[in-house]
Amino acid sequence: MSTRRTATVAAAVSAILTTVAGCGLGDGGTADSAAKASPTATAPFTKETVANEVGAAADASGLPPGDDSMAGMPQGEWRDCVAPWLADAPDAADGFAATVERLEKLGWQVTTSREEQDVTFRTLTKQGWKVYARHFAMEGFGAEQPVSFTAVKDGCALPDEVQRDLSDDPA
């Protein structure tokens, strides 16, 4: 093949590659750039999403199935922005700690952590939600200890009696 013909073929190949690169291969047309994932929209972080994360973390931590109903709580619109989870477990301290750790691995951040007498308090936050986590190791509960993880959307107008139960204030 002559040098002139080789140069013409090379120019044609280059033109084809340039055209292909401009039609969707992105930043220069390399195979690496074609394989990059495009950013995806983030799914809404809903009450159901939060409830599923908390329930799955508790299940994976060895806690028994929890009660996520709102039975016995006051009626009102506030129920749309609260996701409760409650269980009684024998010696629940390890399951409680493991659940908090799993939630942290899911992107929840512990913002409050304290112990008062026989109650352990943790508050975790993520994407406009707070989880008020509580472990009660007080005597009088028998062999089982209550553990609760109550998620509340920021800005939710809670009834006073619910707000008092979730308060981070040690008073």
Coordinates of C-alpha atoms in Angstrom, one line a residue:
M1 CA 0.0 0.0 0.0
S2 CA 1.4 3.4 -0.8
T3 CA 2.2 5.9 1.8
R4 CA -0.4 8.3 0.3
R5 CA -3.2 5.7 0.4
T6 CA -2.2 4.7 4.0
A7 CA -2.5 8.4 5.1
T8 CA -5.9 8.6 3.4
V9 CA -7.2 5.5 5.2
A10 CA -5.8 6.7 8.5
A11 CA -7.5 10.1 8.0
A12 CA -10.8 8.3 7.2
V13 CA -10.6 6.1 10.2
S14 CA -9.8 9.1 12.4
A15 CA -12.8 11.0 11.0
I16 CA -15.1 8.0 11.7
L17 CA -13.8 7.7 15.3
T18 CA -14.2 11.4 15.8
T19 CA -17.8 11.3 14.5
V20 CA -18.6 8.3 16.8
A21 CA -17.0 10.0 19.8
G22 CA -19.2 13.0 19.2
C23 CA -22.3 10.7 19.1
G24 CA -22.3 9.4 22.7
L25 CA -19.0 8.2 23.8
G26 CA -18.6 11.4 25.8
D27 CA -15.2 12.8 26.7
G28 CA -13.1 11.8 23.8
G29 CA -14.5 8.4 22.9
T30 CA -12.4 6.0 24.9
A31 CA -13.8 2.7 26.0
D32 CA -13.2 3.8 29.7
S33 CA -15.4 6.9 29.3
A34 CA -18.2 4.8 27.6
A35 CA -18.2 2.4 30.6
K36 CA -18.8 5.2 33.2
A37 CA -22.1 5.1 34.9
S38 CA -24.2 8.2 34.5
P39 CA -25.5 9.8 37.8
T40 CA -28.9 8.6 38.7
A41 CA -31.7 10.4 40.5
T42 CA -31.8 9.7 44.2
A43 CA -35.0 7.9 45.3
P44 CA -37.2 9.9 47.7
F45 CA -36.4 9.1 51.4
T46 CA -39.9 8.3 52.6
K47 CA -41.4 7.0 55.7
E48 CA -41.5 3.5 54.1
T49 CA -37.8 3.8 53.2
V50 CA -36.9 4.8 56.7
A51 CA -39.1 2.1 58.3
N52 CA -37.5 -0.6 56.0
E53 CA -34.0 0.5 56.9
V54 CA -34.6 0.4 60.6
G55 CA -36.5 -2.9 60.4
A56 CA -33.8 -4.6 58.3
A57 CA -31.0 -3.3 60.6
A58 CA -32.8 -4.6 63.7
D59 CA -33.6 -8.0 62.0
A60 CA -30.0 -8.4 60.9
S61 CA -28.8 -7.5 64.4
G62 CA -30.6 -10.4 66.0
L63 CA -33.5 -8.5 67.6
P64 CA -36.9 -10.2 67.4
P65 CA -39.5 -9.0 65.0
G66 CA -40.6 -5.5 66.0
D67 CA -44.0 -3.9 66.3
D68 CA -44.2 -1.0 63.8
S69 CA -47.9 -0.2 64.4
M70 CA -49.1 3.0 65.9
A71 CA -51.7 1.3 68.1
G72 CA -52.5 3.3 71.2
M73 CA -51.0 6.5 69.9
P74 CA -53.1 9.7 69.4
Q75 CA -54.7 10.2 66.1
G76 CA -53.6 13.0 63.7
E77 CA -51.7 13.9 60.6
W78 CA -48.4 13.6 62.5
R79 CA -48.7 9.8 62.0
D80 CA -47.7 10.4 58.3
C81 CA -44.2 11.5 59.4
V82 CA -43.4 8.9 62.1
A83 CA -42.2 5.3 61.7
P84 CA -42.1 3.5 65.1
W85 CA -40.4 0.1 65.8
L86 CA -40.5 -1.6 69.2
A87 CA -39.6 -5.0 70.5
D88 CA -38.9 -6.8 73.7
A89 CA -35.8 -9.0 73.7
P90 CA -33.8 -10.9 76.3
D91 CA -30.6 -9.0 77.1
A92 CA -31.2 -6.6 74.2
A93 CA -28.0 -4.5 74.7
D94 CA -26.0 -6.3 72.0
G95 CA -28.8 -6.2 69.5
F96 CA -29.4 -2.5 70.2
A97 CA -25.8 -1.6 69.7
A98 CA -25.5 -3.8 66.6
T99 CA -28.6 -2.1 65.1
V100 CA -27.2 1.4 65.7
E101 CA -23.9 0.2 64.1
R102 CA -25.8 -1.1 61.1
L103 CA -27.7 2.1 60.7
E104 CA -24.5 4.0 60.8
K105 CA -23.2 1.8 57.9
L106 CA -26.4 2.8 56.0
G107 CA -25.4 6.5 56.3
W108 CA -27.2 7.4 59.6
Q109 CA -25.1 9.7 61.9
V110 CA -25.3 9.5 65.6
T111 CA -25.9 13.0 66.8
T112 CA -26.8 12.3 70.5
S113 CA -25.5 9.5 72.6
R114 CA -26.0 9.2 76.4
E115 CA -26.8 6.8 79.1
E116 CA -29.0 7.7 82.1
Q117 CA -29.4 5.1 84.8
D118 CA -30.5 2.0 83.0
V119 CA -31.5 3.6 79.7
T120 CA -29.3 4.0 76.6
F121 CA -30.3 6.9 74.3
R122 CA -29.1 7.4 70.7
T123 CA -30.3 9.9 68.2
L124 CA -29.4 9.3 64.5
T125 CA -30.0 11.6 61.6
K126 CA -30.2 11.1 57.8
Q127 CA -31.8 13.0 54.9
G128 CA -34.3 15.0 57.0
W129 CA -35.2 12.2 59.5
K130 CA -34.2 11.5 63.1
V131 CA -34.3 8.0 64.7
Y132 CA -34.7 8.1 68.4
A133 CA -33.2 4.8 69.6
R134 CA -33.8 3.6 73.1
H135 CA -32.7 0.5 75.1
F136 CA -34.3 0.0 78.5
A137 CA -32.3 -2.3 80.8
M138 CA -34.3 -1.5 84.0
E139 CA -35.3 -4.0 86.5
G140 CA -39.0 -4.7 86.6
F141 CA -39.3 -5.6 82.9
G142 CA -38.6 -9.3 83.6
A143 CA -36.3 -11.3 81.3
E144 CA -37.1 -9.1 78.4
Q145 CA -35.9 -5.5 77.8
P146 CA -37.7 -3.0 75.6
V147 CA -35.8 -1.6 72.6
S148 CA -37.3 1.1 70.4
F149 CA -36.3 2.9 67.2
T150 CA -38.7 5.7 66.4
A151 CA -38.1 7.7 63.1
V152 CA -39.5 11.2 62.9
K153 CA -39.3 13.4 59.8
D154 CA -37.8 16.9 60.5
G155 CA -40.6 19.4 61.0
C156 CA -43.2 16.9 62.1
A157 CA -45.6 18.4 64.6
L158 CA -45.8 15.8 67.3
P159 CA -48.4 15.7 70.0
D160 CA -46.9 16.8 73.4
E161 CA -47.1 13.3 74.9
V162 CA -45.2 11.8 72.0
Q163 CA -42.7 14.7 71.9
R164 CA -41.9 14.1 75.7
D165 CA -41.3 10.4 75.1
L166 CA -38.8 11.2 72.3
S167 CA -37.1 14.2 73.9
D168 CA -33.3 14.2 74.0
D169 CA -33.4 16.4 77.1
P170 CA -32.2 14.5 80.2
A171 CA -34.5 16.6 82.4

